[in-house]
XYZ file of C-alpha atoms in Angstrom:
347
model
C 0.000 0.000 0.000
C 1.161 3.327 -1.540
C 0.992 6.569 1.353
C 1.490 9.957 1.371
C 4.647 11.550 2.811
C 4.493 12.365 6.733
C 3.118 9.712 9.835
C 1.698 6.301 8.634
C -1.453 5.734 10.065
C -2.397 2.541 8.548
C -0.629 -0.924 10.118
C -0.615 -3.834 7.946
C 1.192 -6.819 10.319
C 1.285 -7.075 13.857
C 5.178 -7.120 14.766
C 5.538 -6.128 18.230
C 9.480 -5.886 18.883
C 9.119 -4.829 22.454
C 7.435 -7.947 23.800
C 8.712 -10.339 21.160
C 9.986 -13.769 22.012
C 13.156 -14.273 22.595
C 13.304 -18.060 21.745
C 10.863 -20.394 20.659
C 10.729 -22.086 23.908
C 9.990 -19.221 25.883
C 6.709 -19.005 24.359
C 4.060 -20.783 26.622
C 2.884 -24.181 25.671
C 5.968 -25.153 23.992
C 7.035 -27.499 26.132
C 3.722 -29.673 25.040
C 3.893 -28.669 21.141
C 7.726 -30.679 21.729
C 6.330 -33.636 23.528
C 4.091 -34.459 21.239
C 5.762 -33.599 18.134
C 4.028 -30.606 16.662
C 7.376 -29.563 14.877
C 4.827 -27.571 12.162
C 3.781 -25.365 14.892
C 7.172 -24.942 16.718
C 8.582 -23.949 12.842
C 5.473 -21.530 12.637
C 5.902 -19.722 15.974
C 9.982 -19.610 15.763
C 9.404 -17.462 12.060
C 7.091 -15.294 14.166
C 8.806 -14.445 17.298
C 8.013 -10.796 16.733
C 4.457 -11.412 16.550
C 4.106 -12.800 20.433
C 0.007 -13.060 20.492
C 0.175 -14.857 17.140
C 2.734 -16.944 18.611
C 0.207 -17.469 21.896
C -2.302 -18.903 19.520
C -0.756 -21.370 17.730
C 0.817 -23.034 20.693
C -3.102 -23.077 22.356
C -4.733 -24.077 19.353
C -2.272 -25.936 18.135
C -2.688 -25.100 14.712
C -0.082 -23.490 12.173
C -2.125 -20.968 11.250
C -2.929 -16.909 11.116
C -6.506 -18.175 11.131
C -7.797 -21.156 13.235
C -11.068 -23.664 13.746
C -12.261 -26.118 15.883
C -13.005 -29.383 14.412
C -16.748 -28.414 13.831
C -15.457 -25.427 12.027
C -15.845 -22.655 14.763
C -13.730 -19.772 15.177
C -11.037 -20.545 18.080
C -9.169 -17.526 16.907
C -6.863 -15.562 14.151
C -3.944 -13.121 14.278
C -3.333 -13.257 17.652
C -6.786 -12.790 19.163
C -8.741 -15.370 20.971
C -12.442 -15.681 19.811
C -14.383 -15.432 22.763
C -17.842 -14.934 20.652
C -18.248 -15.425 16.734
C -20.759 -12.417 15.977
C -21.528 -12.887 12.319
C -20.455 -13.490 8.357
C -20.975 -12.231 5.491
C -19.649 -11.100 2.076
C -17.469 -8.611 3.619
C -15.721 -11.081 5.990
C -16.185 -12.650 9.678
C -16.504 -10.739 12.886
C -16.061 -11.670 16.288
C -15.828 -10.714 20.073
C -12.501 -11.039 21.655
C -9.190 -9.998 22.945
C -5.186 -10.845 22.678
C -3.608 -13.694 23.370
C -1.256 -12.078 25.192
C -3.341 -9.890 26.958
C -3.395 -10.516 30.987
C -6.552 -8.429 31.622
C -8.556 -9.660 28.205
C -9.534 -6.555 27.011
C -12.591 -6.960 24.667
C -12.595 -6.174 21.348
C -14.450 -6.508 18.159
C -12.775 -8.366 15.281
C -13.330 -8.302 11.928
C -11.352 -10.627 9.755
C -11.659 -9.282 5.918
C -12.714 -11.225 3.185
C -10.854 -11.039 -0.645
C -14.243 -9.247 -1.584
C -13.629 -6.338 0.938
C -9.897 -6.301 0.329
C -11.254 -4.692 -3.000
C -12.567 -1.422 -1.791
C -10.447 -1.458 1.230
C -8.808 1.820 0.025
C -11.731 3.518 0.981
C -11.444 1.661 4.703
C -7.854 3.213 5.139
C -8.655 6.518 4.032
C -11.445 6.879 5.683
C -10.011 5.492 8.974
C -6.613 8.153 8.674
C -9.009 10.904 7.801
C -10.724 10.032 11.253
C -7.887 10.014 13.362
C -6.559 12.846 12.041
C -9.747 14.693 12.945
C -9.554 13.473 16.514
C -5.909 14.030 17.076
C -6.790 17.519 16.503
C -9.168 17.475 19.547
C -12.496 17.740 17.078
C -15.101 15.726 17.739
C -17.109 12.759 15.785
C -20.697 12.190 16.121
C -21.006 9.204 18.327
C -22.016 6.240 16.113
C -18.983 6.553 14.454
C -16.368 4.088 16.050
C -12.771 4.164 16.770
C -10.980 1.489 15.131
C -7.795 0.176 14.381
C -7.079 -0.996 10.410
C -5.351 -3.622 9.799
C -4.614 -5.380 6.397
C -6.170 -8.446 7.254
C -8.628 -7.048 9.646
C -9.869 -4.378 11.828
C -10.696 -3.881 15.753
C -12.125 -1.525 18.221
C -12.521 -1.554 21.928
C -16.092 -2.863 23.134
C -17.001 -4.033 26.974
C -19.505 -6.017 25.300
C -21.497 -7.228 21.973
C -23.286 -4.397 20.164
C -27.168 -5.352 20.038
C -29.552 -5.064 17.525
C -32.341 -2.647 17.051
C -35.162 -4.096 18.474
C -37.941 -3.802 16.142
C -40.284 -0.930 17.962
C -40.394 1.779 15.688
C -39.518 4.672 18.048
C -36.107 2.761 18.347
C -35.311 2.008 14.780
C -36.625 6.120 14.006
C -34.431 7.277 16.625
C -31.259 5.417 15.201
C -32.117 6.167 11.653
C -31.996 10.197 12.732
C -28.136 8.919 13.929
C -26.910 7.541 11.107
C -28.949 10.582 9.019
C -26.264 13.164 11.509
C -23.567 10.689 11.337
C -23.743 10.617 6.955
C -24.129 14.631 7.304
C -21.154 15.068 9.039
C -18.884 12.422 6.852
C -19.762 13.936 3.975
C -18.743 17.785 5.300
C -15.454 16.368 7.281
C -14.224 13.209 4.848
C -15.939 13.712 1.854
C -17.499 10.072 2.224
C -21.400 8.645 2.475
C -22.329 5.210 3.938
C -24.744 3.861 1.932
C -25.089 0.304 2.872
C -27.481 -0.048 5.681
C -27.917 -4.056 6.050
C -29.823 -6.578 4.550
C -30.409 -10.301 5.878
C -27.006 -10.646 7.765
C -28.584 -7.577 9.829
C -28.833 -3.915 10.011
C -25.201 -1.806 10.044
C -26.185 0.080 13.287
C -26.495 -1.903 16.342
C -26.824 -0.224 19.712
C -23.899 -0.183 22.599
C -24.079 -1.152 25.851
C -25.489 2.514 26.611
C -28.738 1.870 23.572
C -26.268 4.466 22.248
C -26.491 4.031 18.283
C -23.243 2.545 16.639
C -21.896 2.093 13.212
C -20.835 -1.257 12.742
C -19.511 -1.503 8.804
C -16.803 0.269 7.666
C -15.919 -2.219 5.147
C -14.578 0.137 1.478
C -17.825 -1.091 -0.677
C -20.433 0.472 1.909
C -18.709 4.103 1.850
C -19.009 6.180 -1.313
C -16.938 8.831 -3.021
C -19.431 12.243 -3.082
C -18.189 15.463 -5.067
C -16.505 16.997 -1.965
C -14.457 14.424 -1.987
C -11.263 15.180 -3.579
C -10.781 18.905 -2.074
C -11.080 17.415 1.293
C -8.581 14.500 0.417
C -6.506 17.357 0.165
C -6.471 19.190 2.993
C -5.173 15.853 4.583
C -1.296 14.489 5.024
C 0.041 10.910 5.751
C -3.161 9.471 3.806
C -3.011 6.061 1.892
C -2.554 7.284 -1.935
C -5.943 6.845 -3.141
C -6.531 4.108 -5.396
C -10.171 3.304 -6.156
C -11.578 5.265 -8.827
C -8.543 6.149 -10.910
C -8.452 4.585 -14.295
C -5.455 2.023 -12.565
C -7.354 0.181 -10.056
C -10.972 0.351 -11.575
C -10.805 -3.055 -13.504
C -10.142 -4.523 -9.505
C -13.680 -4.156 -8.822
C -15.084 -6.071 -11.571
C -16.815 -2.596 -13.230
C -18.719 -2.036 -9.683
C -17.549 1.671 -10.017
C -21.177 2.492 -8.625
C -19.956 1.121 -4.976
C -16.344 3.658 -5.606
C -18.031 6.826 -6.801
C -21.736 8.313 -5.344
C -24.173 8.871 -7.211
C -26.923 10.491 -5.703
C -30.317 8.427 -7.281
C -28.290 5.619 -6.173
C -28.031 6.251 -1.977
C -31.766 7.703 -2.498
C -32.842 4.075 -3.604
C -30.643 1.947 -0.776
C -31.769 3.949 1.639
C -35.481 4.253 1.049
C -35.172 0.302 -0.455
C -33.419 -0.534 3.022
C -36.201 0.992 5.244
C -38.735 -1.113 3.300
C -37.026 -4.499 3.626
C -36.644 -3.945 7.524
C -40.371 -2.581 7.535
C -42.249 -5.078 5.083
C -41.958 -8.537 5.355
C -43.068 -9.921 1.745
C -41.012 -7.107 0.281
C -38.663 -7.855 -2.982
C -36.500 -4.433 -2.096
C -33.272 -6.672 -1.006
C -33.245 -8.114 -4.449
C -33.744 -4.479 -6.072
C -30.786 -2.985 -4.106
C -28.582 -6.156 -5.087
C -29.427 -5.148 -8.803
C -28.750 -1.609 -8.111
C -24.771 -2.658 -7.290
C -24.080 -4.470 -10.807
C -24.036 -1.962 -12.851
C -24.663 1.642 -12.806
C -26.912 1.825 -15.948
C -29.891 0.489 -13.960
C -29.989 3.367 -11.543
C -32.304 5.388 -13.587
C -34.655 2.201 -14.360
C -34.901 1.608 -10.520
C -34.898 5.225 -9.404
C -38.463 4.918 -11.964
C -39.527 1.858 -10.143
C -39.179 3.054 -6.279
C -43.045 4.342 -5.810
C -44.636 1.526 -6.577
C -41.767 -0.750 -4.264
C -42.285 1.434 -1.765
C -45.460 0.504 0.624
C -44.858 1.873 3.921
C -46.167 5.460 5.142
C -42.968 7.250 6.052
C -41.144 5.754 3.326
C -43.594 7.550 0.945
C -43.348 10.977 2.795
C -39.669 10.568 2.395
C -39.673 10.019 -1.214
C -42.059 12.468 -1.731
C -40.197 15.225 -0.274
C -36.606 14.195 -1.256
C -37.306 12.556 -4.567
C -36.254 15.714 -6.485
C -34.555 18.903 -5.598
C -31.865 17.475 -2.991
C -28.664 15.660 -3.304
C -27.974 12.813 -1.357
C -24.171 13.093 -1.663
C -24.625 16.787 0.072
C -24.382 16.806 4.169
C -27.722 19.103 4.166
C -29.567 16.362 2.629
C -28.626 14.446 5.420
C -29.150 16.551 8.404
C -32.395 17.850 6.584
C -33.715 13.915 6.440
C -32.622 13.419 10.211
C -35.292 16.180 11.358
C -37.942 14.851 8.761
C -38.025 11.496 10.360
C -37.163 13.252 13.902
C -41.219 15.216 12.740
C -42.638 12.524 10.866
C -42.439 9.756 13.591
């Protein structure tokens, strides 16, 4: 990965020089990988010395491995964290509820292990991530949903006491979180020139709630986040950012023509949205299979965009068409905000 001059924010291995081993066996459980004659694992762990918590693993799981099962296919654990709960999986990879091996006080964290799929857009992740911490090193603040998380080249992670939950299905709750995410996509698009589009389908909504019912963003995998116009004069204003990739003429033939999931188009975040609200409001609703179409190719956007009123059945997906069908951009932060006090009034 190609960055910009000045402090790398993005880590792609996890060599740890200070608390590396010093010998093979001075890693614990060596003495029964030896015994028994697990000479794989003993080569595995002596080649990653510096890596002590990936070292941890394989001597407990016994497995020469970054990633590793039980025998009924379960997650024991993978680069050096312990699974303590598998949480889901999906196209965009497997996440999980854990901490380091070589952690004494097993401070939880969420895991997600990325899949080749999301190793496609993951650009996006990386940019979107330094553009983040940058903001917060300079003491600004980031509307709560948003999460901070470590990136990783194989995965990502970020601190949690416990699970996220779901939205529970009263509508007061799932209103209330949508007006987050509505002030959360307002103030992306004004600070990193990005728009989540991507709300969750059947492996569950992208927002979960905290241990607080606080509403967090759970997906920040490069083919839910979108390019809007803003984008490239605030990728400017930024130093020590990953050289950005998706998009350019280079990288576009990586995503198999996908370029609507790189670059926003407005009819396009209209139509997940709206389509998402239905799916999680109507049970015998086709608007899953509509939003899958929408991702194949951008020529079907205005074909779809034609079709929304009549896929749309519920009442405050209506108003919302209605009143932002025409006249607003949804790659513009007032869109956003404006939409988070509609359903705020309208609910």
């Amino acid at each position: 990965m190609a960055f910009k001059t000045g402090k790398m924010v993005i880590t792609g291995d996890d060599i740890d020089k200070e608390n590396a081993f010093g010998s093979v066996d001075s890693v614990p459980g060596y003495a029964y990988l030896a015994k028994n004659g697990f000479h794989d694992c003993i080569n595995y762990i002596e080649q990653n010395l510096d890596r002590p918590a990936l070292c941890i693993q394989v001597a407990q799981t016994r497995q020469p491995a970054k990633v590793s099962y039980d025998e009924s296919g379960d997650l024991l654990g993978a680069y050096g964290w312990r699974c303590v709960q598998q949480l889901g999986q999906g196209k965009d990879g497997t996440t999980f509820w854990g901490y380091k091996y070589d952690d004494p006080k097993e401070v939880k964290h969420v895991v997600k292990i990325k899949s080749s799929y999301s190793k496609l857009f993951d650009n996006h992740t990386q940019i979107f991530n330094g553009m983040l911490r940058a903001i917060l090193e300079q003491g600004e603040k980031r509307p709560r949903a948003l999460l901070d998380q470590v990136v990783k080249h194989d995965y990502n992670h970020y601190r949690s006491k416990e699970p996220f939950k779901h939205i529970t299905p009263e509508k007061k709750t799932i209103h209330k979180s949508l007006r987050d995410v509505c002030l959360m996509n307002s103030w992306c698009i004004s600070n990193t020139g990005f728009v989540f589009w991507d709300m969750g389908y059947s492996n569950g909504r992208n927002f979960m709630k905290d241990h607080n019912s606080e509403t967090r963003w759970v997906d920040y995998g490069g083919a839910g986040m979108l390019q809007c116009p803003n984008f490239d004069s605030v990728y400017r204003t930024f130093k020590a950012l990953p050289v950005l990739e998706l998009g350019t003429d280079t990288h576009q033939r990586l995503v198999n023509g996908k370029d609507s999931l790189i670059i926003g188009d407005s009819d396009f975040v209209m139509c997940q949205f709206l389509l998402n609200y239905e799916f999680w409001s109507e049970p015998e609703t086709t608007a899953d299979l509509y939003s899958s179409i929408l991702q194949v190719k951008r020529q079907v956007i205005p074909e779809i965009t034609e079709l929304l009123p009549k896929l749309i059945k519920t009442k405050l997906g209506k108003s919302m068409y209605n009143e932002y069908k025409k006249g607003w951009n949804w790659l513009d932060e007032a869109t956003w905000r404006s939409l988070g006090k509609f359903i705020d009034a309208n609910t």
